[in-house]
Structure formats: structure tokens, C-alpha cells
């Protein structure tokens, strides 16, 4: 490694430490940690469903979820003009999503978990708002009051929160796990025309910026979550109608909600 490369590594490490210290000294850091501590294992023994953003989300029978805790993700609010269903909470961590949807996060009364970056966009603390600190170190946070790893998909953050909150059984729905031919994963790009890969055609549409998905890295995150759930006597399954995710056991949402799973 050259001297220039060594200096670059130290600068990167110093930047990470500086970012962490700045957040740790922020008032909302302490407030959010206290809220997260109060949620630790609060739902022990219960089940939860994570609403992913694929087109198949439109096929979900939301009546099945009336008595189930649900995590909505990112722009789940685009679903609200189609149904009276509302998720129990919402998770959003991607900077572009936060920027594009900040007005909703500011106005909603639904509990939200958002990356600390949202505080730089003017989002203030509130009874229904919890800020998360995200780390670049690959991990699965069993306690989210310190930090979480984004894992290349907001779903992974929701899975860490579900574990933190004590849910013993968690199912994904709307996880189609398909975005056409992704040439450059993780690269920010501008959308062309209407959105074919999410449950709403306006999700990322007509020039909106979005980060191309990295399905391989996402699968590694799902596997890591599955291992942590199962190694601790918990269940993680995929109740998506169709979909291309092979890492998790496939079940029917009706069976999951009715406890009819072997």
C-alpha cells in the first residue's frame, strides 16, 4: 500500500469517527436512543410483517394484517390513496428517499424510524420519530440503539428493528426482488418514464434520482438476518406472492397470519 493510500485510509477512518461523534453529541441522538431502549423486546413473542416495495404489494389482502404489527418502508404513503390500511410504523434510511419524501415524514403521525441524515433536512424530533445511526460495518444489530447496518436494502434495517423489538415471527410481503437488468448496482441514476419496479408507477419516475439496487448484496443481508433469527429461535419467512427471493422459506400470508406454518 502506497503512502497516499495509507493517508486516504486514515482520512476515511477519521471522517467516520467525526461523523459518529457529531451524532452522539446531538440532542436527538440521546432522545432516540431512549425511545429505542423503551422498545427493546416490547413485542416479544408476537409476529410482524414487513411491507416491501415491489409491484406484488398491490396483491396483498390488507385485511389479514389488521391485528398484525406492520413495518412500511420508504414511500409506503403512495399506497394510501388506494386503501384505508396504514402500517404500524415506517422505516426509511436512503438519503434520496428521505429528500424526496421529507414532507410526508414531517407531517405524518405514524411512528417513523429514519436515518439521522433526516435531521439535516430539517426533520425535528417528535413523539412519533426515532432517528437511527447507520454504520458502514457489515453486521446485524440485535440492539438498534447503537447503530444499524443498511445492508443494501431498507428491508434489512426493518429486520433489525423487528429483532430489536422482540418479534418472534417476521414475514416479508411485496419483496419481488427483481429490477430488470441492473448494469451498475449502487450507482445513483435518473429514472426514465414511469416506475415498473415498485408498487406505484410514480415511486421513482420521470427523472427522479434513485440508487440502483444490489440484489447480490441484499441476498447476503437477508441470509445474515435469517441466520440471526433462526439461531435465536425466531422465524423469518417470505410471504410474497411470487417474487424471486430464494434465501427465505416461502409461505402464504394467510398461513403466516393464522399460525399455520410447519
CSV table of C-alpha atoms in Angstrom, one decimal:
chain,number,residue,atom,x,y,z
A,1,UNK,CA,0.0,0.0,0.0
A,2,UNK,CA,1.4,3.4,-1.0
A,3,UNK,CA,1.8,6.3,1.4
A,4,UNK,CA,-1.1,8.1,-0.4
A,5,UNK,CA,-3.3,5.1,0.0
A,6,UNK,CA,-2.5,4.8,3.7
A,7,UNK,CA,-3.3,8.5,4.2
A,8,UNK,CA,-6.6,8.0,2.4
A,9,UNK,CA,-7.5,5.1,4.8
A,10,UNK,CA,-6.7,7.2,7.8
A,11,UNK,CA,-8.7,10.2,6.5
A,12,UNK,CA,-11.7,7.9,5.9
A,13,UNK,CA,-11.4,6.5,9.4
A,14,UNK,CA,-11.1,10.0,10.9
A,15,UNK,CA,-14.2,11.0,8.9
A,16,UNK,CA,-16.2,8.1,10.3
A,17,UNK,CA,-15.2,8.9,13.9
A,18,UNK,CA,-16.0,12.6,13.4
A,19,UNK,CA,-19.5,11.7,12.0
A,20,UNK,CA,-20.1,9.4,14.9
A,21,UNK,CA,-19.1,12.0,17.5
A,22,UNK,CA,-21.2,14.7,15.9
A,23,UNK,CA,-24.3,12.5,16.1
A,24,UNK,CA,-23.5,11.2,19.6
A,25,UNK,CA,-23.4,14.9,20.8
A,26,UNK,CA,-26.7,15.7,19.0
A,27,UNK,CA,-29.7,16.0,21.3
A,28,UNK,CA,-31.8,13.8,19.1
A,29,UNK,CA,-29.3,11.1,19.4
A,30,UNK,CA,-30.0,10.8,23.2
A,31,UNK,CA,-33.7,11.1,22.7
A,32,UNK,CA,-33.9,8.5,20.0
A,33,UNK,CA,-31.7,6.1,22.0
A,34,UNK,CA,-34.0,6.4,24.9
A,35,UNK,CA,-37.0,5.6,22.7
A,36,UNK,CA,-35.3,2.6,21.2
A,37,UNK,CA,-34.4,1.3,24.6
A,38,UNK,CA,-38.0,1.5,25.6
A,39,UNK,CA,-38.9,-0.6,22.5
A,40,UNK,CA,-36.4,-3.3,23.3
A,41,UNK,CA,-38.3,-6.7,23.3
A,42,UNK,CA,-41.6,-4.8,23.8
A,43,UNK,CA,-43.3,-7.2,21.3
A,44,UNK,CA,-41.6,-10.4,22.5
A,45,UNK,CA,-43.4,-13.5,21.2
A,46,UNK,CA,-45.5,-11.6,18.7
A,47,UNK,CA,-45.4,-11.5,14.9
A,48,UNK,CA,-44.7,-8.7,12.4
A,49,UNK,CA,-45.0,-8.2,8.6
A,50,UNK,CA,-42.6,-6.0,6.6
A,51,UNK,CA,-44.2,-4.4,3.6
A,52,UNK,CA,-41.6,-4.2,0.9
A,53,UNK,CA,-42.0,-2.1,-2.2
A,54,UNK,CA,-42.4,-4.4,-5.2
A,55,UNK,CA,-45.4,-4.4,-7.5
A,56,UNK,CA,-46.8,-7.5,-5.8
A,57,UNK,CA,-47.6,-5.4,-2.8
A,58,UNK,CA,-50.7,-4.4,-4.7
A,59,UNK,CA,-51.9,-8.0,-4.4
A,60,UNK,CA,-51.8,-8.1,-0.6
A,61,UNK,CA,-55.0,-8.6,1.3
A,62,UNK,CA,-54.5,-6.0,3.9
A,63,UNK,CA,-57.5,-7.2,5.9
A,64,UNK,CA,-55.2,-10.0,7.0
A,65,UNK,CA,-53.0,-7.5,8.7
A,66,UNK,CA,-55.5,-5.7,10.9
A,67,UNK,CA,-54.2,-7.4,14.1
A,68,UNK,CA,-50.5,-7.7,13.0
A,69,UNK,CA,-47.7,-5.2,13.6
A,70,UNK,CA,-46.5,-3.9,10.2
A,71,UNK,CA,-43.5,-2.0,9.0
A,72,UNK,CA,-44.0,0.1,6.0
A,73,UNK,CA,-40.9,1.1,4.0
A,74,UNK,CA,-39.7,4.3,2.3
A,75,UNK,CA,-42.6,5.7,0.2
A,76,UNK,CA,-45.3,3.4,1.5
A,77,UNK,CA,-47.5,6.5,1.7
A,78,UNK,CA,-48.0,6.2,-2.1
A,79,UNK,CA,-50.3,3.3,-1.2
A,80,UNK,CA,-52.6,5.4,1.0
A,81,UNK,CA,-54.8,6.6,-1.9
A,82,UNK,CA,-55.6,3.0,-2.7
A,83,UNK,CA,-56.5,1.6,0.7
A,84,UNK,CA,-57.5,2.6,4.2
A,85,UNK,CA,-54.8,0.4,5.6
A,86,UNK,CA,-52.0,2.1,7.4
A,87,UNK,CA,-48.8,0.5,8.7
A,88,UNK,CA,-47.9,0.4,12.4
A,89,UNK,CA,-44.6,2.2,11.6
A,90,UNK,CA,-42.5,3.3,8.7
A,91,UNK,CA,-38.7,2.8,8.1
A,92,UNK,CA,-36.6,5.0,5.7
A,93,UNK,CA,-32.9,5.3,5.6
A,94,UNK,CA,-31.8,6.1,2.0
A,95,UNK,CA,-30.8,9.7,1.6
A,96,UNK,CA,-32.5,10.2,-1.8
A,97,UNK,CA,-35.8,8.7,-0.4
A,98,UNK,CA,-35.5,10.9,2.6
A,99,UNK,CA,-35.0,14.0,0.5
A,100,UNK,CA,-37.9,13.2,-1.9
A,101,UNK,CA,-40.4,12.2,0.9
A,102,UNK,CA,-39.4,14.6,3.7
A,103,UNK,CA,-42.7,16.5,3.6
A,104,UNK,CA,-44.6,13.3,4.4
A,105,UNK,CA,-42.2,12.3,7.2
A,106,UNK,CA,-42.6,15.8,8.6
A,107,UNK,CA,-46.4,15.7,8.6
A,108,UNK,CA,-47.3,12.1,9.4
A,109,UNK,CA,-48.5,10.9,12.8
A,110,UNK,CA,-47.4,7.3,12.0
A,111,UNK,CA,-44.4,6.3,14.0
A,112,UNK,CA,-41.3,6.5,11.8
A,113,UNK,CA,-37.7,5.3,12.0
A,114,UNK,CA,-35.4,7.3,9.9
A,115,UNK,CA,-31.7,7.7,9.3
A,116,UNK,CA,-30.0,10.5,11.2
A,117,UNK,CA,-29.5,12.2,7.9
A,118,UNK,CA,-33.1,13.3,8.0
A,119,UNK,CA,-32.2,15.7,10.9
A,120,UNK,CA,-30.0,17.6,8.4
A,121,UNK,CA,-33.1,18.0,6.2
A,122,UNK,CA,-35.0,19.9,8.8
A,123,UNK,CA,-36.9,17.0,10.3
A,124,UNK,CA,-37.3,17.7,14.0
A,125,UNK,CA,-37.7,15.3,16.9
A,126,UNK,CA,-41.2,14.3,17.9
A,127,UNK,CA,-43.2,11.7,19.8
A,128,UNK,CA,-43.5,9.5,16.7
A,129,UNK,CA,-40.0,10.0,15.3
A,130,UNK,CA,-36.9,7.9,16.0
A,131,UNK,CA,-33.6,8.6,14.4
A,132,UNK,CA,-31.2,5.7,13.6
A,133,UNK,CA,-27.5,5.9,13.2
A,134,UNK,CA,-26.2,3.7,10.3
A,135,UNK,CA,-22.8,2.2,10.3
A,136,UNK,CA,-20.7,1.0,7.3
A,137,UNK,CA,-19.6,-2.1,9.1
A,138,UNK,CA,-21.5,-5.2,7.9
A,139,UNK,CA,-23.4,-6.5,10.9
A,140,UNK,CA,-26.9,-7.4,12.3
A,141,UNK,CA,-27.9,-5.2,15.1
A,142,UNK,CA,-29.8,-7.0,17.8
A,143,UNK,CA,-29.9,-3.7,19.7
A,144,UNK,CA,-30.6,-0.8,17.3
A,145,UNK,CA,-30.0,1.9,19.9
A,146,UNK,CA,-26.3,2.0,19.0
A,147,UNK,CA,-26.2,1.7,15.2
A,148,UNK,CA,-27.6,-0.4,12.3
A,149,UNK,CA,-26.2,-1.5,9.0
A,150,UNK,CA,-28.2,-0.7,6.0
A,151,UNK,CA,-27.3,-3.9,4.2
A,152,UNK,CA,-28.1,-2.5,0.7
A,153,UNK,CA,-31.8,-2.5,1.4
A,154,UNK,CA,-34.1,-0.7,3.8
A,155,UNK,CA,-35.8,-4.1,4.4
A,156,UNK,CA,-32.7,-5.1,6.3
A,157,UNK,CA,-33.0,-2.2,8.6
A,158,UNK,CA,-36.6,-3.1,9.3
A,159,UNK,CA,-35.5,-6.6,10.1
A,160,UNK,CA,-33.0,-5.4,12.6
A,161,UNK,CA,-35.7,-3.2,14.2
A,162,UNK,CA,-38.1,-6.2,14.3
A,163,UNK,CA,-35.5,-8.3,16.1
A,164,UNK,CA,-34.7,-5.4,18.5
A,165,UNK,CA,-38.4,-5.0,19.3
A,166,UNK,CA,-38.7,-8.7,20.1
A,167,UNK,CA,-40.9,-10.1,17.3
A,168,UNK,CA,-40.5,-13.9,17.2
A,169,UNK,CA,-42.0,-14.4,13.7
A,170,UNK,CA,-41.5,-12.0,10.8
A,171,UNK,CA,-42.7,-12.2,7.2
A,172,UNK,CA,-41.9,-10.2,4.1
A,173,UNK,CA,-44.5,-9.3,1.6
A,174,UNK,CA,-44.0,-7.3,-1.7
A,175,UNK,CA,-40.4,-8.5,-1.9
A,176,UNK,CA,-40.3,-9.1,-5.6
A,177,UNK,CA,-36.5,-9.0,-5.7
A,178,UNK,CA,-36.4,-8.0,-9.3
A,179,UNK,CA,-35.4,-4.8,-11.1
A,180,UNK,CA,-34.8,-5.8,-14.6
A,181,UNK,CA,-31.2,-5.8,-15.9
A,182,UNK,CA,-29.2,-3.8,-13.3
A,183,UNK,CA,-25.9,-2.8,-15.0
A,184,UNK,CA,-24.3,-0.8,-12.2
A,185,UNK,CA,-25.6,-1.7,-8.8
A,186,UNK,CA,-25.5,1.0,-6.1
A,187,UNK,CA,-24.9,3.8,-8.7
A,188,UNK,CA,-27.2,6.8,-8.5
A,189,UNK,CA,-29.2,7.2,-11.7
A,190,UNK,CA,-32.2,9.2,-13.0
A,191,UNK,CA,-35.4,7.3,-13.8
A,192,UNK,CA,-36.8,7.3,-17.3
A,193,UNK,CA,-40.6,7.3,-17.6
A,194,UNK,CA,-42.8,5.6,-15.1
A,195,UNK,CA,-41.6,3.2,-12.5
A,196,UNK,CA,-42.1,-0.5,-13.3
A,197,UNK,CA,-40.2,-2.0,-10.3
A,198,UNK,CA,-42.3,-0.6,-7.4
A,199,UNK,CA,-45.9,-0.8,-6.3
A,200,UNK,CA,-46.7,2.7,-7.6
A,201,UNK,CA,-45.7,3.9,-11.0
A,202,UNK,CA,-44.7,7.2,-9.5
A,203,UNK,CA,-42.4,5.8,-6.9
A,204,UNK,CA,-39.2,6.7,-8.8
A,205,UNK,CA,-40.4,8.3,-12.1
A,206,UNK,CA,-39.7,10.9,-14.7
A,207,UNK,CA,-36.2,11.9,-13.8
A,208,UNK,CA,-36.3,11.1,-10.0
A,209,UNK,CA,-32.9,10.0,-8.7
A,210,UNK,CA,-32.5,6.6,-7.2
A,211,UNK,CA,-29.8,4.2,-6.2
A,212,UNK,CA,-29.7,1.1,-8.4
A,213,UNK,CA,-30.3,-2.0,-6.3
A,214,UNK,CA,-27.6,-4.5,-5.5
A,215,UNK,CA,-29.5,-7.8,-5.3
A,216,UNK,CA,-26.5,-10.0,-4.6
A,217,UNK,CA,-25.5,-7.9,-1.5
A,218,UNK,CA,-29.2,-7.7,-0.5
A,219,UNK,CA,-29.3,-11.5,-0.5
A,220,UNK,CA,-26.3,-11.7,1.7
A,221,UNK,CA,-28.1,-9.3,4.1
A,222,UNK,CA,-31.2,-11.5,4.1
A,223,UNK,CA,-29.1,-14.6,4.8
A,224,UNK,CA,-27.4,-12.8,7.7
A,225,UNK,CA,-30.8,-11.8,9.1
A,226,UNK,CA,-32.2,-15.3,8.6
A,227,UNK,CA,-29.2,-16.8,10.5
A,228,UNK,CA,-29.6,-14.4,13.4
A,229,UNK,CA,-33.4,-15.0,13.7
A,230,UNK,CA,-33.1,-18.8,13.5
A,231,UNK,CA,-30.1,-19.1,15.7
A,232,UNK,CA,-32.1,-17.4,18.4
A,233,UNK,CA,-35.2,-19.5,18.0
A,234,UNK,CA,-37.1,-17.0,15.8
A,235,UNK,CA,-38.7,-17.3,12.4
A,236,UNK,CA,-38.1,-15.2,9.2
A,237,UNK,CA,-40.1,-16.1,6.1
A,238,UNK,CA,-41.1,-14.7,2.7
A,239,UNK,CA,-44.9,-14.4,2.2
A,240,UNK,CA,-44.6,-12.5,-1.1
A,241,UNK,CA,-46.9,-13.5,-3.9
A,242,UNK,CA,-44.4,-14.8,-6.5
A,243,UNK,CA,-41.1,-13.0,-6.2
A,244,UNK,CA,-37.5,-14.1,-6.9
A,245,UNK,CA,-36.0,-14.2,-3.5
A,246,UNK,CA,-34.7,-17.7,-2.8
A,247,UNK,CA,-32.9,-17.1,0.5
A,248,UNK,CA,-36.0,-17.3,2.7
A,249,UNK,CA,-38.7,-20.0,3.1
A,250,UNK,CA,-41.8,-19.2,1.0
A,251,UNK,CA,-45.1,-19.3,2.8
A,252,UNK,CA,-48.6,-17.9,2.2
A,253,UNK,CA,-49.5,-14.8,4.1
A,254,UNK,CA,-52.8,-16.4,5.2
A,255,UNK,CA,-50.9,-19.2,6.8
A,256,UNK,CA,-48.4,-16.9,8.5
A,257,UNK,CA,-51.2,-14.8,10.0
A,258,UNK,CA,-53.1,-17.9,11.1
A,259,UNK,CA,-50.1,-19.6,12.6
A,260,UNK,CA,-50.4,-22.4,10.1
A,261,UNK,CA,-46.7,-22.9,9.3
A,262,UNK,CA,-44.6,-26.1,9.9
